[in-house]
């Protein structure tokens, strides 16, 4: 073979491929033994990186803001829990009932909604979750004001954003998806003690608000009923007065006719005159006119007037006692001091920091080794 042919063959002979990442390939697989050898030789770097991340994670875990949650479980109140309030409501029941002429009584159920245990309980839950109540409570709380001072929060917008965050930390949620009458009350704060104190204080605050709202509702209902009765009384009295005036006019006309006919005594055989009562005679008609003029109590004409007057007298004499006490819920589990913090989870953060540090160290070593190997190949 000539020299020229050898040179051509040498030119077409493929040169051995050098792996770019510094690891030899066998059937497109990385040599794991050499990979572990590289990691073992650089174990100090990996350990140092892991240690650094562990220290950083520990510093964060022990200096981050702590959050603790106190909880309680509540159910609807029993009858004896709001019996005093029930008495206050039921004392107005006769005012709402309708008394018929035959003696039967039509019981009005308008007041029942005010003393329904489920409605009272739901009112408490709604008030507990009310943003307006949360805001009022937090702004008046020493613990929240201290939190603002510690974190140097004074701007109105910053305070508003902080309130939005704290709103999510106060909530009442169903404890059992199959039973809507069991709720968990929770409040998250910066210490276990403040969480316990704040939740008890907020429950008391909401209870007082619900107490006030229920008494206001009762007052509003009774006042509306009083206005209704007064309007009815005005109508019935006007009707009675008109009736008396009409009867008086008829009696005077009948009297004139009786006098013209010289009928002084009652006449039994005059029965077909339905408009004028001349059959009574002038003497009786004069007595009737006198009697109509002397009527002072319109209830004589319409018994409904007496019934309405009696109801108004009862409303005037019946007072709502604001010194009573009642509950709209019952504790299934009382508020307890929290044992474990919600945030930060220190062991979890530290372990996560070690794992991230170890992974970062491994990646860093592999990248450095690959870059170093590449430089050796190119030189």
Coordinates of C-alpha atoms in Angstrom, one line a residue:
X1 CA 0.0 0.0 0.0
X2 CA 1.4 3.4 -0.9
X3 CA 2.1 6.1 1.5
X4 CA -0.6 8.3 0.1
X5 CA -3.2 5.6 0.7
X6 CA -2.1 5.3 4.3
X7 CA -2.5 9.0 4.9
X8 CA -6.0 8.9 3.4
X9 CA -7.0 6.0 5.7
X10 CA -5.6 7.8 8.7
X11 CA -7.6 10.8 7.8
X12 CA -10.8 8.7 7.7
X13 CA -10.1 6.7 10.8
X14 CA -12.4 8.1 13.6
X15 CA -10.7 9.5 16.7
X16 CA -11.8 8.2 20.1
X17 CA -14.6 10.3 21.7
X18 CA -13.8 11.9 25.0
X19 CA -16.8 12.4 27.3
X20 CA -17.5 16.1 27.9
X21 CA -18.4 15.7 31.5
X22 CA -15.2 13.9 32.5
X23 CA -16.9 10.5 33.1
X24 CA -16.3 7.5 30.8
X25 CA -19.4 6.0 29.2
X26 CA -20.2 2.4 28.8
X27 CA -23.3 1.8 26.7
X28 CA -24.4 5.4 27.4
X29 CA -24.3 4.9 31.2
X30 CA -22.3 6.9 33.7
X31 CA -19.7 5.1 35.7
X32 CA -21.3 5.2 39.1
X33 CA -18.1 4.0 40.8
X34 CA -16.2 7.0 39.6
X35 CA -19.1 9.3 40.4
X36 CA -19.2 8.1 44.0
X37 CA -15.4 8.4 44.1
X38 CA -15.6 12.1 43.1
X39 CA -18.2 12.7 45.8
X40 CA -16.2 10.9 48.4
X41 CA -13.0 12.9 47.6
X42 CA -15.1 16.1 48.0
X43 CA -17.0 15.0 51.0
X44 CA -15.6 17.8 53.1
X45 CA -17.1 20.3 50.8
X46 CA -20.5 18.5 50.8
X47 CA -20.5 18.2 54.6
X48 CA -19.4 21.9 55.0
X49 CA -22.2 23.0 52.7
X50 CA -24.8 20.8 54.5
X51 CA -23.6 22.2 57.8
X52 CA -23.8 25.8 56.6
X53 CA -27.4 25.3 55.4
X54 CA -28.3 23.5 58.7
X55 CA -26.9 26.4 60.7
X56 CA -28.9 28.9 58.5
X57 CA -32.0 26.8 58.8
X58 CA -31.6 26.6 62.6
X59 CA -31.1 30.4 62.9
X60 CA -34.3 30.9 60.9
X61 CA -36.2 28.2 62.9
X62 CA -35.2 29.8 66.3
X63 CA -35.7 33.4 65.3
X64 CA -38.8 33.3 63.0
X65 CA -42.1 34.6 64.4
X66 CA -43.8 31.9 66.4
X67 CA -47.5 31.2 66.0
X68 CA -49.7 29.2 68.5
X69 CA -53.4 28.2 68.1
X70 CA -55.9 27.8 70.9
X71 CA -59.1 25.9 70.1
X72 CA -62.5 25.1 71.5
X73 CA -65.4 23.0 70.2
X74 CA -69.0 24.3 70.6
X75 CA -72.5 23.1 70.0
X76 CA -75.9 24.8 70.1
X77 CA -77.2 25.8 73.5
X78 CA -79.7 23.8 75.5
X79 CA -83.0 25.3 76.8
X80 CA -81.6 26.0 80.3
X81 CA -78.7 28.0 78.8
X82 CA -81.1 30.7 77.5
X83 CA -84.2 30.2 79.7
X84 CA -84.0 33.8 81.0
X85 CA -84.0 35.2 77.5
X86 CA -86.9 32.9 76.6
X87 CA -88.9 34.3 79.5
X88 CA -88.2 37.8 78.3
X89 CA -89.5 36.9 74.9
X90 CA -92.5 34.9 76.0
X91 CA -93.9 37.6 78.2
X92 CA -94.9 39.4 75.1
X93 CA -96.7 36.4 73.6
X94 CA -100.3 37.6 74.6
X95 CA -99.6 40.8 72.7
X96 CA -99.1 38.8 69.5
X97 CA -101.9 36.3 69.9
X98 CA -105.3 36.9 68.4
X99 CA -108.4 36.5 70.7
X100 CA -111.5 35.7 68.8
X101 CA -115.1 36.5 69.9
X102 CA -115.9 32.9 70.5
X103 CA -113.1 32.6 73.0
X104 CA -110.6 30.7 70.8
X105 CA -107.0 31.9 70.7
X106 CA -104.9 32.0 67.5
X107 CA -101.3 31.6 68.7
X108 CA -98.8 33.8 66.8
X109 CA -95.4 32.1 66.1
X110 CA -93.6 35.3 65.2
X111 CA -91.6 35.3 68.4
X112 CA -90.5 31.6 68.1
X113 CA -87.6 32.5 65.8
X114 CA -86.1 34.7 68.5
X115 CA -85.7 31.8 70.9
X116 CA -84.8 29.0 68.4
X117 CA -81.6 27.4 69.6
X118 CA -80.3 26.7 66.1
X119 CA -80.9 30.3 65.1
X120 CA -79.2 31.6 68.2
X121 CA -76.2 29.3 67.7
X122 CA -75.9 30.3 64.0
X123 CA -76.0 33.9 65.1
X124 CA -73.1 33.3 67.4
X125 CA -71.1 31.6 64.6
X126 CA -71.8 34.4 62.1
X127 CA -70.8 37.0 64.7
X128 CA -67.6 35.0 65.5
X129 CA -66.7 35.1 61.8
X130 CA -67.7 38.7 61.2
X131 CA -64.9 40.8 59.9
X132 CA -66.3 43.9 61.6
X133 CA -66.3 42.1 65.0
X134 CA -62.7 40.8 64.4
X135 CA -61.5 44.3 63.5
X136 CA -63.2 46.0 66.5
X137 CA -61.8 43.3 68.8
X138 CA -58.2 43.4 67.5
X139 CA -57.9 47.2 67.5
X140 CA -59.0 47.2 71.1
X141 CA -56.6 44.3 72.0
X142 CA -53.4 45.0 73.9
X143 CA -51.7 41.9 72.4
X144 CA -52.4 43.1 68.9
X145 CA -51.3 46.6 69.6
X146 CA -48.1 45.2 71.1
X147 CA -47.6 43.1 67.9
X148 CA -47.9 46.3 65.8
X149 CA -45.4 48.1 68.0
X150 CA -42.9 45.2 68.0
X151 CA -43.0 45.0 64.2
X152 CA -43.0 48.8 63.8
X153 CA -46.3 48.8 61.9
X154 CA -47.9 52.3 62.1
X155 CA -49.0 53.2 58.6
X156 CA -52.7 52.8 58.0
X157 CA -52.3 50.7 54.9
X158 CA -49.8 48.4 56.7
X159 CA -52.2 48.1 59.7
X160 CA -55.0 47.2 57.2
X161 CA -52.9 44.5 55.6
X162 CA -51.9 43.2 59.0
X163 CA -55.5 43.0 60.0
X164 CA -56.3 41.1 56.9
X165 CA -53.7 38.5 57.9
X166 CA -55.0 38.3 61.4
X167 CA -58.6 37.9 60.2
X168 CA -57.5 34.5 58.8
X169 CA -56.2 33.5 62.2
X170 CA -59.6 33.8 63.9
X171 CA -62.3 31.5 62.5
X172 CA -65.1 29.1 63.4
X173 CA -65.4 26.1 61.1
X174 CA -67.4 22.9 61.2
X175 CA -65.6 20.2 63.1
X176 CA -67.7 17.4 61.6
X177 CA -68.7 17.5 57.9
X178 CA -71.7 15.3 58.7
X179 CA -72.9 17.4 61.6
X180 CA -73.3 21.1 61.1
X181 CA -74.0 21.7 64.8
X182 CA -70.4 21.1 65.9
X183 CA -68.0 23.9 65.3
X184 CA -64.3 24.5 66.1
X185 CA -63.3 27.9 67.3
X186 CA -59.7 28.8 66.8
X187 CA -57.4 31.8 67.3
X188 CA -53.7 32.0 66.3
X189 CA -51.3 34.3 68.1
X190 CA -47.6 34.8 68.7
X191 CA -47.4 33.0 72.0
X192 CA -49.3 30.1 73.6
X193 CA -50.5 32.3 76.5
X194 CA -51.7 35.2 74.2
X195 CA -53.5 32.7 72.0
X196 CA -55.3 31.3 75.0
X197 CA -56.2 34.7 76.4
X198 CA -57.2 36.2 73.1
X199 CA -59.6 33.3 72.2
X200 CA -61.3 33.5 75.6
X201 CA -61.6 37.3 75.3
X202 CA -62.9 37.1 71.8
X203 CA -65.5 34.5 72.7
X204 CA -66.6 36.8 75.6
X205 CA -66.7 39.8 73.2
X206 CA -68.8 37.9 70.6
X207 CA -71.1 36.6 73.3
X208 CA -71.7 40.1 74.6
X209 CA -72.4 41.3 71.0
X210 CA -74.9 38.5 70.4
X211 CA -76.5 39.3 73.7
X212 CA -76.9 42.9 72.7
X213 CA -78.2 42.0 69.2
X214 CA -80.8 39.6 70.5
X215 CA -82.2 42.2 73.0
X216 CA -82.2 44.8 70.2
X217 CA -84.1 42.3 68.0
X218 CA -86.7 41.8 70.7
X219 CA -87.0 45.5 71.2
X220 CA -87.4 46.1 67.5
X221 CA -90.1 43.3 67.2
X222 CA -92.1 44.6 70.1
X223 CA -91.9 48.2 69.0
X224 CA -93.1 47.2 65.5
X225 CA -96.0 45.4 67.1
X226 CA -96.8 48.4 69.2
X227 CA -96.9 50.7 66.2
X228 CA -99.1 48.1 64.4
X229 CA -101.5 48.0 67.3
X230 CA -101.7 51.8 67.5
X231 CA -102.5 52.0 63.8
X232 CA -105.2 49.4 64.3
X233 CA -106.6 51.2 67.3
X234 CA -106.8 54.4 65.3
X235 CA -108.7 52.6 62.5
X236 CA -111.1 50.8 64.9
X237 CA -111.8 54.0 66.9
X238 CA -112.5 56.0 63.7
X239 CA -114.9 53.3 62.6
X240 CA -116.6 53.2 66.0
X241 CA -116.9 57.0 66.0
X242 CA -118.4 57.0 62.5
X243 CA -120.8 54.3 63.5
X244 CA -122.0 56.4 66.5
X245 CA -122.4 59.5 64.3
X246 CA -124.4 57.6 61.8
X247 CA -126.6 56.0 64.5
X248 CA -127.1 59.4 66.0
X249 CA -128.2 61.0 62.7
X250 CA -130.6 58.1 62.0
X251 CA -132.0 58.4 65.6
X252 CA -132.5 62.1 65.2
X253 CA -134.3 61.7 61.9
X254 CA -136.4 58.9 63.4
X255 CA -137.2 61.1 66.3
X256 CA -138.5 63.9 64.0
X257 CA -140.6 61.4 62.1
X258 CA -142.0 59.9 65.4
X259 CA -142.9 63.3 66.7
X260 CA -144.6 64.2 63.5
X261 CA -146.6 61.0 63.7
X262 CA -147.2 61.6 67.4
X263 CA -145.7 58.2 68.3
X264 CA -144.5 58.6 71.8
X265 CA -144.5 54.9 72.8
X266 CA -143.2 51.9 70.9
X267 CA -145.4 50.5 68.2
X268 CA -145.1 46.8 67.7
X269 CA -146.8 46.5 64.3
X270 CA -144.3 48.7 62.4
X271 CA -141.6 46.2 61.3
X272 CA -140.9 47.0 57.6
X273 CA -139.0 50.2 58.1
X274 CA -135.3 49.3 58.1
X275 CA -133.9 52.8 57.8
X276 CA -135.6 54.6 60.6
X277 CA -136.5 53.2 64.0
X278 CA -139.8 55.1 64.4
X279 CA -141.4 52.1 65.9
X280 CA -139.4 52.8 69.1
X281 CA -141.4 55.9 69.7
X282 CA -140.2 59.4 70.4
X283 CA -139.4 58.8 74.1
X284 CA -137.1 55.9 73.3
X285 CA -135.5 57.7 70.4
X286 CA -134.7 60.7 72.7
X287 CA -133.2 58.3 75.2
X288 CA -131.1 56.6 72.4
X289 CA -129.8 60.0 71.2
X290 CA -128.8 60.9 74.7
X291 CA -127.1 57.5 75.2
X292 CA -125.1 57.9 72.0
X293 CA -123.9 61.3 73.1
X294 CA -122.7 60.0 76.4
X295 CA -120.5 57.2 75.0
X296 CA -116.9 57.8 76.1
X297 CA -115.6 54.3 75.8
X298 CA -115.6 53.3 72.1
X299 CA -114.9 49.7 73.2
X300 CA -118.7 49.5 73.9
X301 CA -119.2 49.7 70.2
X302 CA -116.3 47.5 69.0
X303 CA -114.8 44.9 71.3
X304 CA -111.6 44.9 69.2
X305 CA -110.8 48.3 70.6
X306 CA -110.8 46.9 74.2
X307 CA -108.5 44.0 73.1
X308 CA -106.1 46.4 71.4
X309 CA -106.1 48.7 74.4
X310 CA -105.4 45.8 76.7
X311 CA -102.4 44.7 74.5
X312 CA -101.0 48.2 74.4
X313 CA -101.3 48.5 78.2
X314 CA -99.4 45.2 78.5
X315 CA -96.7 46.4 76.2
X316 CA -96.3 49.6 78.2
X317 CA -96.2 47.7 81.5
X318 CA -93.8 45.0 80.3
X319 CA -90.1 45.9 80.3
X320 CA -87.1 44.1 78.9
X321 CA -84.6 43.2 81.6
X322 CA -81.1 43.9 80.3
X323 CA -79.5 42.4 83.4
X324 CA -80.2 38.8 82.5
X325 CA -77.6 36.4 81.2
X326 CA -77.9 33.7 78.7
X327 CA -75.7 31.7 76.3
X328 CA -76.3 30.9 72.6
X329 CA -73.8 28.0 72.6
X330 CA -72.4 25.3 74.8
X331 CA -68.8 24.1 75.1
X332 CA -68.1 20.5 74.0
X333 CA -64.4 21.2 74.6
X334 CA -63.3 24.2 76.6
X335 CA -60.5 26.5 75.5
X336 CA -57.2 24.9 76.3
X337 CA -53.6 26.3 76.3
X338 CA -51.9 25.0 73.2
X339 CA -49.1 22.5 73.6
X340 CA -47.4 22.6 70.2
X341 CA -46.7 25.6 68.1
X342 CA -48.1 25.9 64.6
X343 CA -45.1 27.7 63.1
X344 CA -42.2 27.4 62.8
X345 CA -41.8 23.6 62.7
X346 CA -38.2 23.6 63.9
X347 CA -37.2 20.0 63.4
X348 CA -38.7 20.0 59.9
X349 CA -37.0 23.2 58.9
X350 CA -33.6 22.0 60.2
X351 CA -33.9 18.6 58.4
X352 CA -35.0 20.3 55.2
X353 CA -32.0 22.7 55.5
X354 CA -29.6 19.8 55.8
X355 CA -31.2 18.0 52.8
X356 CA -31.0 21.2 50.7
X357 CA -27.4 21.8 51.8
X358 CA -26.4 18.3 51.0
X359 CA -28.1 18.4 47.5
X360 CA -26.5 21.8 46.8
X361 CA -23.1 20.5 47.9
X362 CA -23.4 17.5 45.6
X363 CA -24.4 19.6 42.6
X364 CA -21.7 22.1 43.3
X365 CA -19.0 19.3 43.4
X366 CA -20.2 17.7 40.2
X367 CA -20.3 21.0 38.4
X368 CA -16.7 21.9 39.6
X369 CA -15.4 18.4 38.6
X370 CA -17.1 18.6 35.2
X371 CA -15.6 22.1 34.5
X372 CA -12.2 21.0 35.7
X373 CA -12.2 17.9 33.5
X374 CA -13.3 19.9 30.5
X375 CA -10.4 22.3 30.9
X376 CA -7.9 19.4 31.1
X377 CA -9.3 18.0 27.9
X378 CA -9.1 21.3 26.1
X379 CA -5.5 22.1 27.2

